[in-house]
mmCIF file of C-alpha atoms and ligand atoms in Angstrom:
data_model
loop_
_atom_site.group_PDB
_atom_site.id
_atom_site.type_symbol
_atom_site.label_atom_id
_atom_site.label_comp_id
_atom_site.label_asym_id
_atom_site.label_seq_id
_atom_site.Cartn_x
_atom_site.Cartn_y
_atom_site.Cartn_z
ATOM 1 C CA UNK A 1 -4.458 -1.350 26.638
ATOM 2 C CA UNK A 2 -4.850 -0.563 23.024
ATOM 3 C CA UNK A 3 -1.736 -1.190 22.001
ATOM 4 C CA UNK A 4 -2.243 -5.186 23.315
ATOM 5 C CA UNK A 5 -5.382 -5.416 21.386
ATOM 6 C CA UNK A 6 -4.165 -3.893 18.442
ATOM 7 C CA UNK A 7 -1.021 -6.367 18.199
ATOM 8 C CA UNK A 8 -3.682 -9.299 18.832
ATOM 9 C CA UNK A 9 -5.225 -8.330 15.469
ATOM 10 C CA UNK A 10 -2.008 -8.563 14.026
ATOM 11 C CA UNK A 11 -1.139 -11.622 15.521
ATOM 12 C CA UNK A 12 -4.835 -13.149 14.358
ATOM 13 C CA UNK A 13 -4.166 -12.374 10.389
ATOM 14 C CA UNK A 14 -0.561 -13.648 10.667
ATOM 15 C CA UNK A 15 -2.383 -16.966 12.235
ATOM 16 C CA UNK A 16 -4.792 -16.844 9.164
ATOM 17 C CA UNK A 17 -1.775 -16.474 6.566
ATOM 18 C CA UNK A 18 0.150 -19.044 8.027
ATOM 19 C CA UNK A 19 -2.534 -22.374 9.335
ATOM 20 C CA UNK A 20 -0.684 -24.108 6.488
ATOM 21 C CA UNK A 21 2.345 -25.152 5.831
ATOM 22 C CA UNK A 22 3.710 -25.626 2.256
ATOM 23 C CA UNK A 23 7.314 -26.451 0.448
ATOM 24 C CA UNK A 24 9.813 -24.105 1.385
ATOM 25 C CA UNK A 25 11.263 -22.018 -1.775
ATOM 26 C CA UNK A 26 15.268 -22.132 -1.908
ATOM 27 C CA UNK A 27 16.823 -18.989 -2.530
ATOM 28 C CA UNK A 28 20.522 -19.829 -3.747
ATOM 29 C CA UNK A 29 23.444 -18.414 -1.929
ATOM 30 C CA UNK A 30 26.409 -19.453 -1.397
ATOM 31 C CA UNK A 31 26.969 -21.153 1.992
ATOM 32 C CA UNK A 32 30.332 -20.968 1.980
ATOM 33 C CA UNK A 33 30.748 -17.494 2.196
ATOM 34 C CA UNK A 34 28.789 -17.060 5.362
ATOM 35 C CA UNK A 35 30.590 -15.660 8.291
ATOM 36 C CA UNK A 36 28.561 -13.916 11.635
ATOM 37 C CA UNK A 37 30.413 -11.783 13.437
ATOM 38 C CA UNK A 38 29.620 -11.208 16.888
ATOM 39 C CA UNK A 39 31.444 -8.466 17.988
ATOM 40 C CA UNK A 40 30.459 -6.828 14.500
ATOM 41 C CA UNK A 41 26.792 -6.969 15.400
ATOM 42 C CA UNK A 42 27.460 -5.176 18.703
ATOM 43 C CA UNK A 43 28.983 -2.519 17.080
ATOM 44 C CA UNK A 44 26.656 -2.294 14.432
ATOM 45 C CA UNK A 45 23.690 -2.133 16.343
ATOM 46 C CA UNK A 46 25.049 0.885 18.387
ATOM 47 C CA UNK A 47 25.323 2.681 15.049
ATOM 48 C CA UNK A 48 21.700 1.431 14.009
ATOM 49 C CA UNK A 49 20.959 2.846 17.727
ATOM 50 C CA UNK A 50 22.895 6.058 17.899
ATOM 51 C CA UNK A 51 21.141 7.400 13.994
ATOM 52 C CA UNK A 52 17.759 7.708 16.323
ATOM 53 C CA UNK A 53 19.380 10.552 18.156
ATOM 54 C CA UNK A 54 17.438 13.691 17.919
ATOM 55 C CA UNK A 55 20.032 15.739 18.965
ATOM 56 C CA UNK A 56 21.799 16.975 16.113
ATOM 57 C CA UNK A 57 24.730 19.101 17.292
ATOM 58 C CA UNK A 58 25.657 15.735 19.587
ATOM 59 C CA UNK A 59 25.331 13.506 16.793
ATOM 60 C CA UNK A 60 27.486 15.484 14.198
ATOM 61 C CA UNK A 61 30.156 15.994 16.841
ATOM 62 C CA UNK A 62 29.520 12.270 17.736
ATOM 63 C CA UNK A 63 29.236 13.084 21.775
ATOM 64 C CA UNK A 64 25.561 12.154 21.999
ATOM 65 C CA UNK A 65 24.914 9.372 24.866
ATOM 66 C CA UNK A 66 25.023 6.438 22.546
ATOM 67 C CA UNK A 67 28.052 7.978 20.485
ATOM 68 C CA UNK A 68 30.433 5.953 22.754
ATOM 69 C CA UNK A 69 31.597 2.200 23.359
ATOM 70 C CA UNK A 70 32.722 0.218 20.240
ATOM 71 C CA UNK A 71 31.590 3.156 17.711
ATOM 72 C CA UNK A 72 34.205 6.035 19.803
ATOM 73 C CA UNK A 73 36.600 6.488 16.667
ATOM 74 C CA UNK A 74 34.002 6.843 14.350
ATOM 75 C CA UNK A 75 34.360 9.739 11.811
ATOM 76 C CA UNK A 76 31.199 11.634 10.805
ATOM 77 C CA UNK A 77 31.286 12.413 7.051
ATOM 78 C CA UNK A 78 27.787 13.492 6.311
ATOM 79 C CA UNK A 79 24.155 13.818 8.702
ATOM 80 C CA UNK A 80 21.465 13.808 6.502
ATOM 81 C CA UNK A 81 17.837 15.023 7.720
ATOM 82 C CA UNK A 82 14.381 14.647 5.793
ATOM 83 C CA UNK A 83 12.104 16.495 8.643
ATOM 84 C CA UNK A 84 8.983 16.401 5.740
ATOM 85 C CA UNK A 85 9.401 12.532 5.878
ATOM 86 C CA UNK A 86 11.096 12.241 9.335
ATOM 87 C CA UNK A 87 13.998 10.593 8.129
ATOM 88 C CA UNK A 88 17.645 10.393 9.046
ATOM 89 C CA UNK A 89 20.566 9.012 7.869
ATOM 90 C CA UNK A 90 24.340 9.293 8.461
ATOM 91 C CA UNK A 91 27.434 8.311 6.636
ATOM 92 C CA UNK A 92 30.925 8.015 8.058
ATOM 93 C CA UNK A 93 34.114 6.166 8.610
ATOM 94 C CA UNK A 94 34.783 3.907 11.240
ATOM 95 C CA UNK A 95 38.401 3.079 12.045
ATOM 96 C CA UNK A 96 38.296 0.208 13.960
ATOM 97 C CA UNK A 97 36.396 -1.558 11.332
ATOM 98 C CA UNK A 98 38.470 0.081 8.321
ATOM 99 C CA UNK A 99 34.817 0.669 6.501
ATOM 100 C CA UNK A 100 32.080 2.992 5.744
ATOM 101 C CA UNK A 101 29.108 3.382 7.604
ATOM 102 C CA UNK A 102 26.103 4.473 6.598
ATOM 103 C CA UNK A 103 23.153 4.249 9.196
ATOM 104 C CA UNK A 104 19.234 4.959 8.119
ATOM 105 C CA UNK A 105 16.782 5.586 11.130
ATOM 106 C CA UNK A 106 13.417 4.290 11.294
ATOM 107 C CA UNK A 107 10.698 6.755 10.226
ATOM 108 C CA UNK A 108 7.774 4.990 12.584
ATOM 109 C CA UNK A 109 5.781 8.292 12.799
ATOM 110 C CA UNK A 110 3.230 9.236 15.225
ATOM 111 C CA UNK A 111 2.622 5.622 16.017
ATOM 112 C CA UNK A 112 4.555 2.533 16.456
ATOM 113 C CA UNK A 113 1.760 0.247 16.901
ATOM 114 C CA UNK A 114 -0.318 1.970 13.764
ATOM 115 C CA UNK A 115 2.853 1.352 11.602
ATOM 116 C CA UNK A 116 3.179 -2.597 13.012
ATOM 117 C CA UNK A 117 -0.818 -2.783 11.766
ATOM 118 C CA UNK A 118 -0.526 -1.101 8.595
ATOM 119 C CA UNK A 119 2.592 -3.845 7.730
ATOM 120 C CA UNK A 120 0.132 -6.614 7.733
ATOM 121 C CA UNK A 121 -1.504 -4.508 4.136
ATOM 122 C CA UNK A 122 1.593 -3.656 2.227
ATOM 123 C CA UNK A 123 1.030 -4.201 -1.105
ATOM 124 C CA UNK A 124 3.903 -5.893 -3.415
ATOM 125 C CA UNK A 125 3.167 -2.846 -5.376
ATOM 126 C CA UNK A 126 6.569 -1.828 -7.483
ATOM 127 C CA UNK A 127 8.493 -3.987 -10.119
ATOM 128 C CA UNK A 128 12.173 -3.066 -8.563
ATOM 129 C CA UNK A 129 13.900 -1.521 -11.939
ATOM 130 C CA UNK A 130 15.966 -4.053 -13.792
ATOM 131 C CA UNK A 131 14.860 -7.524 -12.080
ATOM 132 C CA UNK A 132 12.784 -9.655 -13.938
ATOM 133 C CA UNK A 133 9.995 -10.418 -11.712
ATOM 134 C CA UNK A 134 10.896 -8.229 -9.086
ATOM 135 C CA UNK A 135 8.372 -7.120 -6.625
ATOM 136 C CA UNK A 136 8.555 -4.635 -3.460
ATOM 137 C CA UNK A 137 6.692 -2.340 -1.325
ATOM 138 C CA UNK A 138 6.872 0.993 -3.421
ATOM 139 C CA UNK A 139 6.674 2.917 0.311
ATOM 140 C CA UNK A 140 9.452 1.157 1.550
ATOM 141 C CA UNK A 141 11.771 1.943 -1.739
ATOM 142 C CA UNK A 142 10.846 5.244 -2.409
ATOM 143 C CA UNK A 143 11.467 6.130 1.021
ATOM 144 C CA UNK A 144 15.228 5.434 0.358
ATOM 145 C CA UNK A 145 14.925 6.090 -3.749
ATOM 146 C CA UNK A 146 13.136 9.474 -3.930
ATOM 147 C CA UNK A 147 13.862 11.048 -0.799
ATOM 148 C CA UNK A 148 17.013 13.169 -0.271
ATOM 149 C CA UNK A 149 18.582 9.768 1.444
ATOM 150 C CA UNK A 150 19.727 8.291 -2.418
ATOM 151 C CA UNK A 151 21.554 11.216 -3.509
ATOM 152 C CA UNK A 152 22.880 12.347 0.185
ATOM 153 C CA UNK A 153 24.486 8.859 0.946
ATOM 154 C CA UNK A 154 25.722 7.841 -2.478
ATOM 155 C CA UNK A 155 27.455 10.824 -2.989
ATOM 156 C CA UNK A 156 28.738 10.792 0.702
ATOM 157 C CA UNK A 157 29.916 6.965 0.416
ATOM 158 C CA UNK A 158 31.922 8.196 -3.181
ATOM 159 C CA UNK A 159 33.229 11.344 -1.347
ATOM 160 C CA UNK A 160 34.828 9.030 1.763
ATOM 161 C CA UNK A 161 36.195 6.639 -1.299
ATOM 162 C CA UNK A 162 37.928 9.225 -2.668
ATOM 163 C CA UNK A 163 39.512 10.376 0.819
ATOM 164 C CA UNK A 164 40.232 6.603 1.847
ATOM 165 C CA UNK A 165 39.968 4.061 -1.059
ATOM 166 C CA UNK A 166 38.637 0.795 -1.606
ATOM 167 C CA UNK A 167 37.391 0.272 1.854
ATOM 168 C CA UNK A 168 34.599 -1.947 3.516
ATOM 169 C CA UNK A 169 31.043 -0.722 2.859
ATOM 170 C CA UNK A 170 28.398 -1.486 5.821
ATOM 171 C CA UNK A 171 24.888 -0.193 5.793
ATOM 172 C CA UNK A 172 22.847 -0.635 8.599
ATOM 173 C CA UNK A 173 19.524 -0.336 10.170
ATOM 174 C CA UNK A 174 16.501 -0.665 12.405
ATOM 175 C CA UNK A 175 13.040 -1.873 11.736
ATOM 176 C CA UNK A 176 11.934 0.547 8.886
ATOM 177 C CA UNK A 177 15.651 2.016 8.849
ATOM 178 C CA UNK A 178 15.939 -1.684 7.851
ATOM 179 C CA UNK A 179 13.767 -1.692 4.837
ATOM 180 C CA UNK A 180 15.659 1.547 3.466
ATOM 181 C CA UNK A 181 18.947 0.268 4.588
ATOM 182 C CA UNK A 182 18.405 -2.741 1.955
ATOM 183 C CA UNK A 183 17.724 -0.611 -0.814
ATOM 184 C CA UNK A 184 20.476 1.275 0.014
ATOM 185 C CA UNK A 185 22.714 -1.781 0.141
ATOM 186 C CA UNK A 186 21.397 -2.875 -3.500
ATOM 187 C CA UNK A 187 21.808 0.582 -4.942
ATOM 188 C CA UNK A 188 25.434 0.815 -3.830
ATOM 189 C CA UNK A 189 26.410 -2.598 -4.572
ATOM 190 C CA UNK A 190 24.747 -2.111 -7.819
ATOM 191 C CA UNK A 191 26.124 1.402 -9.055
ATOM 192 C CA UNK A 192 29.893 0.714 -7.489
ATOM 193 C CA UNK A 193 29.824 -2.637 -8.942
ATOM 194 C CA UNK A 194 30.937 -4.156 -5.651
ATOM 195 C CA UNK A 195 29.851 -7.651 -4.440
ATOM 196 C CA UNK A 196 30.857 -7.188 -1.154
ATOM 197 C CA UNK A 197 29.093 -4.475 0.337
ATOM 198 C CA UNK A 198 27.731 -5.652 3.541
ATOM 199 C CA UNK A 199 24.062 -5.230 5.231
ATOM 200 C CA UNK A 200 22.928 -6.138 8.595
ATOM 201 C CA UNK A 201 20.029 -5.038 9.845
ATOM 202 C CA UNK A 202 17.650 -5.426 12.978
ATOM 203 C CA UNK A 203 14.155 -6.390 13.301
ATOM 204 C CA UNK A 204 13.232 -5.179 9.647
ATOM 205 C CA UNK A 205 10.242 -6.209 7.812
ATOM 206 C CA UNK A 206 10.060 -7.796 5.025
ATOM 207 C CA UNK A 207 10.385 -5.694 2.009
ATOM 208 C CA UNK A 208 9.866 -8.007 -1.141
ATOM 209 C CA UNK A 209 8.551 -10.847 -3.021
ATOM 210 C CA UNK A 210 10.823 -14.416 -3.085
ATOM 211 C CA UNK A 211 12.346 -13.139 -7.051
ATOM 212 C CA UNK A 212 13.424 -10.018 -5.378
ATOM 213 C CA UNK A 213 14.962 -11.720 -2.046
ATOM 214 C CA UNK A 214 16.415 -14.297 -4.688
ATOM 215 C CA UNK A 215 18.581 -11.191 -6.988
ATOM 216 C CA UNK A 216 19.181 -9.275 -3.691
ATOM 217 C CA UNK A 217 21.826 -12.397 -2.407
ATOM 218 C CA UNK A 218 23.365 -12.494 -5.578
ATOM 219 C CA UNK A 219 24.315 -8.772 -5.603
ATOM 220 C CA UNK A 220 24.049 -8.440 -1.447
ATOM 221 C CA UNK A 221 25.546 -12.020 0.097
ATOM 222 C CA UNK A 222 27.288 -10.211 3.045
ATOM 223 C CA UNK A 223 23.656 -9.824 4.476
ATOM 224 C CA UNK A 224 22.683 -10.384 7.818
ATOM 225 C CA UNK A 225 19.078 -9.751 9.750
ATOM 226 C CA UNK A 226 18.944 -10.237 12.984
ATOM 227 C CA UNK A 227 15.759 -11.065 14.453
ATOM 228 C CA UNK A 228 15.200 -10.568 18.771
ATOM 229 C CA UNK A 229 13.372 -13.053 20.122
ATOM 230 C CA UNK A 230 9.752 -12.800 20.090
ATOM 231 C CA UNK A 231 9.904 -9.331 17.493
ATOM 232 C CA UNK A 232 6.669 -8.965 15.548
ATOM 233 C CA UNK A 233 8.117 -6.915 13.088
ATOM 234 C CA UNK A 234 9.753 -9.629 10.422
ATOM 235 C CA UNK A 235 7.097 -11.491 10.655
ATOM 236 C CA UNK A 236 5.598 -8.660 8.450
ATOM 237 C CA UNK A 237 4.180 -8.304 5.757
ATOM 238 C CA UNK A 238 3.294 -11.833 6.005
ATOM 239 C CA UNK A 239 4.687 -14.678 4.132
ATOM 240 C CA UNK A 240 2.056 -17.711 3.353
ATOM 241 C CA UNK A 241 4.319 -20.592 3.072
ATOM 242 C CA UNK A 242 1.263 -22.207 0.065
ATOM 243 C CA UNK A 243 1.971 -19.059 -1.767
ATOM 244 C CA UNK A 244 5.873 -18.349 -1.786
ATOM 245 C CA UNK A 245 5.864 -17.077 -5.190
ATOM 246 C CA UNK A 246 3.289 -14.463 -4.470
ATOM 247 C CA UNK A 247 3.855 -13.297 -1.231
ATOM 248 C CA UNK A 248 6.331 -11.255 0.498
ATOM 249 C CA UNK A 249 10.033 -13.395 1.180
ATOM 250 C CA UNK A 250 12.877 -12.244 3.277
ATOM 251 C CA UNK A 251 16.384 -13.077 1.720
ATOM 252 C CA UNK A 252 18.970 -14.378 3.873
ATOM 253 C CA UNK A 253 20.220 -14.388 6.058
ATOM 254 C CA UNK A 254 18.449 -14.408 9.049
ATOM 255 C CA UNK A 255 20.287 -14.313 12.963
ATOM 256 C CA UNK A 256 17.742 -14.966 15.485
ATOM 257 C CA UNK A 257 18.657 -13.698 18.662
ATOM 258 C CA UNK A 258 16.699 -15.722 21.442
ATOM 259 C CA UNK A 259 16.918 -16.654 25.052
ATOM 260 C CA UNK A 260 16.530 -20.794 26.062
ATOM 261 C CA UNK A 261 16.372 -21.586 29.501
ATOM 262 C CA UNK A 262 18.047 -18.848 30.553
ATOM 263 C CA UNK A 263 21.088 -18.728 27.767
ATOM 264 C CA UNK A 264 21.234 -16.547 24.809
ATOM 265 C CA UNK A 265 21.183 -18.659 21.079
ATOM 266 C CA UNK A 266 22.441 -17.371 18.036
ATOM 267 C CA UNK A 267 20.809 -18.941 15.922
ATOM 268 C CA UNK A 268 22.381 -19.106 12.114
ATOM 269 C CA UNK A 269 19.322 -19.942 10.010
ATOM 270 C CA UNK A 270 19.723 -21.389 6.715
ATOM 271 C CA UNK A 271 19.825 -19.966 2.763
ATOM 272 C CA UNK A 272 16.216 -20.184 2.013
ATOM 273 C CA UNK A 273 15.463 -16.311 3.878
ATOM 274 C CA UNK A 274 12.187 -18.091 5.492
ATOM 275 C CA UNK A 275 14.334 -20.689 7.601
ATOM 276 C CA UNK A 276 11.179 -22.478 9.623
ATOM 277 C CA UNK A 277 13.402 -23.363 12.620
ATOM 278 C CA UNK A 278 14.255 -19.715 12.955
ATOM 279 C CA UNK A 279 11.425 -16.901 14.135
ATOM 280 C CA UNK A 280 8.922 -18.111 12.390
ATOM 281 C CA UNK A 281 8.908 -21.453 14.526
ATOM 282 C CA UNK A 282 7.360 -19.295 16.877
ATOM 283 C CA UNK A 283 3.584 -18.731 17.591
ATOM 284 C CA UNK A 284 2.217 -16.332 16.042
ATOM 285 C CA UNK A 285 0.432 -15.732 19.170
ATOM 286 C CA UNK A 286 3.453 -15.132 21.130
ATOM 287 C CA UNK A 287 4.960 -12.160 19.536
ATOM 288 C CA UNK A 288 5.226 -9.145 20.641
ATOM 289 C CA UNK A 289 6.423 -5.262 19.822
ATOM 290 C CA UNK A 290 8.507 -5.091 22.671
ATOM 291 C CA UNK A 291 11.599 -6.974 21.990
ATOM 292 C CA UNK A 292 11.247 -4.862 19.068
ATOM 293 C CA UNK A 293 12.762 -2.157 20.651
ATOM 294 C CA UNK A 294 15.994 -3.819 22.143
ATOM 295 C CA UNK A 295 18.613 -5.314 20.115
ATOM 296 C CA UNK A 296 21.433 -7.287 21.554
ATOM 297 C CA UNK A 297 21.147 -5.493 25.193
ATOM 298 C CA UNK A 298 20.505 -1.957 23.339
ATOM 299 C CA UNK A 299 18.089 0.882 23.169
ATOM 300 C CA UNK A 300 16.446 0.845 19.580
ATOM 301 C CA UNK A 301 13.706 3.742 19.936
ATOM 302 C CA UNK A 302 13.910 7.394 19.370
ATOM 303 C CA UNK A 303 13.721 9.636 22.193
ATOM 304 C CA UNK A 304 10.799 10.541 21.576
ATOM 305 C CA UNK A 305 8.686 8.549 19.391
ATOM 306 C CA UNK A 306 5.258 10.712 19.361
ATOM 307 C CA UNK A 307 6.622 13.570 18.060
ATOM 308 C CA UNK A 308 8.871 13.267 15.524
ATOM 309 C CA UNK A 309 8.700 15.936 13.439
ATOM 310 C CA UNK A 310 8.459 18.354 15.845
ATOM 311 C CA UNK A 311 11.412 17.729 17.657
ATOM 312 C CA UNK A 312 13.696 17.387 14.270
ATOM 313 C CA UNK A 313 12.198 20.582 13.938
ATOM 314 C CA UNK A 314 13.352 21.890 16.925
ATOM 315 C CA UNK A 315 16.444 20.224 16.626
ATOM 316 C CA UNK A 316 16.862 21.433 13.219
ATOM 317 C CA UNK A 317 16.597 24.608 14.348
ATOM 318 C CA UNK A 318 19.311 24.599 16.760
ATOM 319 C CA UNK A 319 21.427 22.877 15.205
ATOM 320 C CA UNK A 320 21.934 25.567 12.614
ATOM 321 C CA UNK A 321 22.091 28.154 15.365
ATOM 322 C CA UNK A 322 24.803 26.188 16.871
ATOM 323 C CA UNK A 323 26.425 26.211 13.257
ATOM 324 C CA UNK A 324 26.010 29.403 12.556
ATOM 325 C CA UNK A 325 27.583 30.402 15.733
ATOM 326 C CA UNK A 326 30.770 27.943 15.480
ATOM 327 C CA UNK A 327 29.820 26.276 18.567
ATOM 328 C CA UNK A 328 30.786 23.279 16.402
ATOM 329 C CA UNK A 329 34.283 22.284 16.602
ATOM 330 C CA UNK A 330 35.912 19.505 13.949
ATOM 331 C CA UNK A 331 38.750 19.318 12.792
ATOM 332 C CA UNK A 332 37.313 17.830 8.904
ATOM 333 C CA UNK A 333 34.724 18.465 6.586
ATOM 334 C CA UNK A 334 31.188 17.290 7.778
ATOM 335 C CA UNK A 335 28.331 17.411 5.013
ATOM 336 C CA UNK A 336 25.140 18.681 6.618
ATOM 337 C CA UNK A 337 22.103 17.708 4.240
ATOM 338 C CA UNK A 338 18.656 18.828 5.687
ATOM 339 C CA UNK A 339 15.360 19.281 3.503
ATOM 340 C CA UNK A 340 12.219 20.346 4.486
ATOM 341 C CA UNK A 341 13.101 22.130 8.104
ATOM 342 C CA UNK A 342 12.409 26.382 8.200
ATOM 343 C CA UNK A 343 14.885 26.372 5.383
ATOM 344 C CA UNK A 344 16.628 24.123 2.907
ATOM 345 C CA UNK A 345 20.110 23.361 3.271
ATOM 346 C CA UNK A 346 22.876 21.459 1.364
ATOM 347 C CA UNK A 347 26.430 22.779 2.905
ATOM 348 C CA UNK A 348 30.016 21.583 3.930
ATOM 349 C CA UNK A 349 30.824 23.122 7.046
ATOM 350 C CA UNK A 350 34.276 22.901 8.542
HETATM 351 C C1 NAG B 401 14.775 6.172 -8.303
HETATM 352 O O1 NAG B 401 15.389 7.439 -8.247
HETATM 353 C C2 NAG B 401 15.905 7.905 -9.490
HETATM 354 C C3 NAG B 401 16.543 9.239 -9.257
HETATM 355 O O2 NAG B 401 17.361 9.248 -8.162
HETATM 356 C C4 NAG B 401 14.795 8.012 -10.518
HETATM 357 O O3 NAG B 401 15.339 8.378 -11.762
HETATM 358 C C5 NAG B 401 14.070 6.694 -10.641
HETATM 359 O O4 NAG B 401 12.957 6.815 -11.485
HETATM 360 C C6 NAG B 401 13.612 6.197 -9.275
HETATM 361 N N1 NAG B 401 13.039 4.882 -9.411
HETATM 362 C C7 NAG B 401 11.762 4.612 -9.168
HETATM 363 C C8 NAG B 401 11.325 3.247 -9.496
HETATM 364 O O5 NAG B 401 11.004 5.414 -8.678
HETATM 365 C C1 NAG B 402 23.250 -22.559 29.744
HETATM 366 O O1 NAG B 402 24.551 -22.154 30.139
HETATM 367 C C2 NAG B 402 25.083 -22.863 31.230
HETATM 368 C C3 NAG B 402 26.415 -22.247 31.631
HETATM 369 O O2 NAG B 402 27.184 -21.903 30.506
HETATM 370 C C4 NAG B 402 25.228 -24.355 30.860
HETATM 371 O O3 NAG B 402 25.733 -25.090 31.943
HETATM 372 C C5 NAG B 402 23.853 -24.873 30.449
HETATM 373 O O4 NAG B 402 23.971 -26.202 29.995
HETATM 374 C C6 NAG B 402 23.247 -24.023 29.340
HETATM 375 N N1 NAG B 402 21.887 -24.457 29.084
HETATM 376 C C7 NAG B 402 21.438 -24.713 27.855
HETATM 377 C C8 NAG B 402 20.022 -25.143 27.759
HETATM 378 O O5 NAG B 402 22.143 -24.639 26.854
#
């Protein structure tokens, strides 16, 4: 299949990046404050899971099929929908957790396995604003910084402040929902002056070089990524451990999720963000897209991968006939945010 060979590739540059072994670089954090919640990342990951929904009327009336389990009580305060740039997002409050939520989608478009290729060329290609030696992928940030998402979520995170104070901020995400979730994370910790807003995401790539990954813990430190098993995905854009000042470096810290003989590890890697008894112990050889797509037992894909836009389109579509005709119920205020669909529309529907 074409999809095997394709990942093969992949799998050969990675081998190329990484035949040699070099000094690890440290990124400081502070070990103390380290805490991994189980029971957190299960509920996190159904969020992560549930923001790939295409349905929309399901997902702002939180009944779609993975709108249940530990995320029931949640409290949708804003869907937000880029169907130009396939993206989704949603902000809300869940009660269990006292916190915020905000949950960013992956925008793989037509193809998965074309977006896993074209990580292996991203460029370190943007000097993130206001960190000296900064570097990221300028697709990956402006996805989150000049898209609708920036000014949607920030303004839905202030507007559940004001409603319930100084709560817990979380921002999650999957794979590329990942990338955007951490720039998210920054922005908000960043503009609110917070130092504990908190981050996990799954299977994201890596997003910039080892001077970004080093500021990001110092304004981020409640950040975990989990890693499943054999996922190709963080692996990516490579790292090239003789290099670690010019290549891409993950910031802690990582959580990876793997089965050995038979029992599920995990693993709590160290401070450094490139932990080399974590994932990347693995062979390069050995990894694979599929455990991309399952996180801690759940379903991490769209429902329809191949074609997004049309069916946001669709959905788009009757979603606002189901607005329009008060099929809706909720009892509070729900901000609807969608760009780029048959019309544009910014509204507060009750
Ligand atoms: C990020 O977005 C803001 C507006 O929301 C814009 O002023 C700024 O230039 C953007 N940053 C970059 C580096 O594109
Ligand atoms: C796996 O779990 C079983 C039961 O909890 C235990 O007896 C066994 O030692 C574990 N194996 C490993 C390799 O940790």
């Amino acid at each position: 299949m074409g999809r095997w060979r394709r990942v093969s590739v992949v799998a050969l540059v990675l081998l190329l990046f990484s035949a040699c072994h070099g000094r690890e670089l440290f990124v400081k954090n502070h070990e103390q404050s380290f805490i991994y919640d189980h029971t957190l990342a299960k509920t996190l990951v159904e969020y992560a899971s549930a923001v790939y929904m295409t349905d929309l009327t399901a997902l702002y009336t939180w009944t779609c099929s993975r709108c249940n389990d530990l995320t029931q009580d949640f409290e949708m305060r804003s869907l937000i929908v880029d169907v130009e740039n396939c993206l989704q997002a949603f902000v809300g409050v869940a009660h269990n957790l006292n916190a915020i939520i905000v949950a960013i989608r992956g925008t793989q478009e037509n193809s998965v396995q074309n977006w896993i290729k074209d990580l292996v060329w991203k460029q370190l290609d943007l000097s993130y604003p206001n960190m000296p030696n900064a570097k990221v992928h300028s697709g990956f940030f402006s996805s989150y910084n000049n898209t609708i998402l920036r000014l949607a979520i920030t303004s839905a995170v202030h507007k559940a402040r004001e409603t319930y104070g100084d709560i817990n901020i979380i921002v999650t995400g999957h794979s590329m929902g990942g990338a955007m979730a951490t720039f998210c994370a920054l922005d908000l910790a960043i503009n609110l002056g917070r130092d504990d807003v908190q981050l996990m995401t799954f299977g994201q790539p890596r997003v910039g070089n080892a001077a970004f990954a080093s500021c990001f813990a110092k304004y981020v430190p409640n950040t975990i990524r989990l890693v499943h098993g054999h996922d190709i995905v963080p692996h990516l854009p490579p790292y090239i451990s003789f290099l670690p000042h010019l290549t891409y470096h993950h910031f802690p810290r990582e959580v990876w999720v793997h089965d050995s003989e038979g029992n599920t590890t995990e693993q709590i890697c160290d401070a450094s963000g490139e932990d080399p008894n974590c994932c990347r112990c693995l062979s390069i050889l050995s990894l694979s897209i599929q455990d991309h797509f399952t996180y801690l037992g759940v379903d991490m894909e769209a429902d329809d991968w191949s074609t997004c836009r049309i069916i946001t389109a669709q959905s788009v579509e009757r979603f606002q006939k189901d607005l329009a005709s008060n099929i809706i119920m909720k009892n509070h205020d729900v901000d609807v945010s969608i760009v780029g669909g048959s019309e544009d529309r910014r509204n507060s529907f009750r």
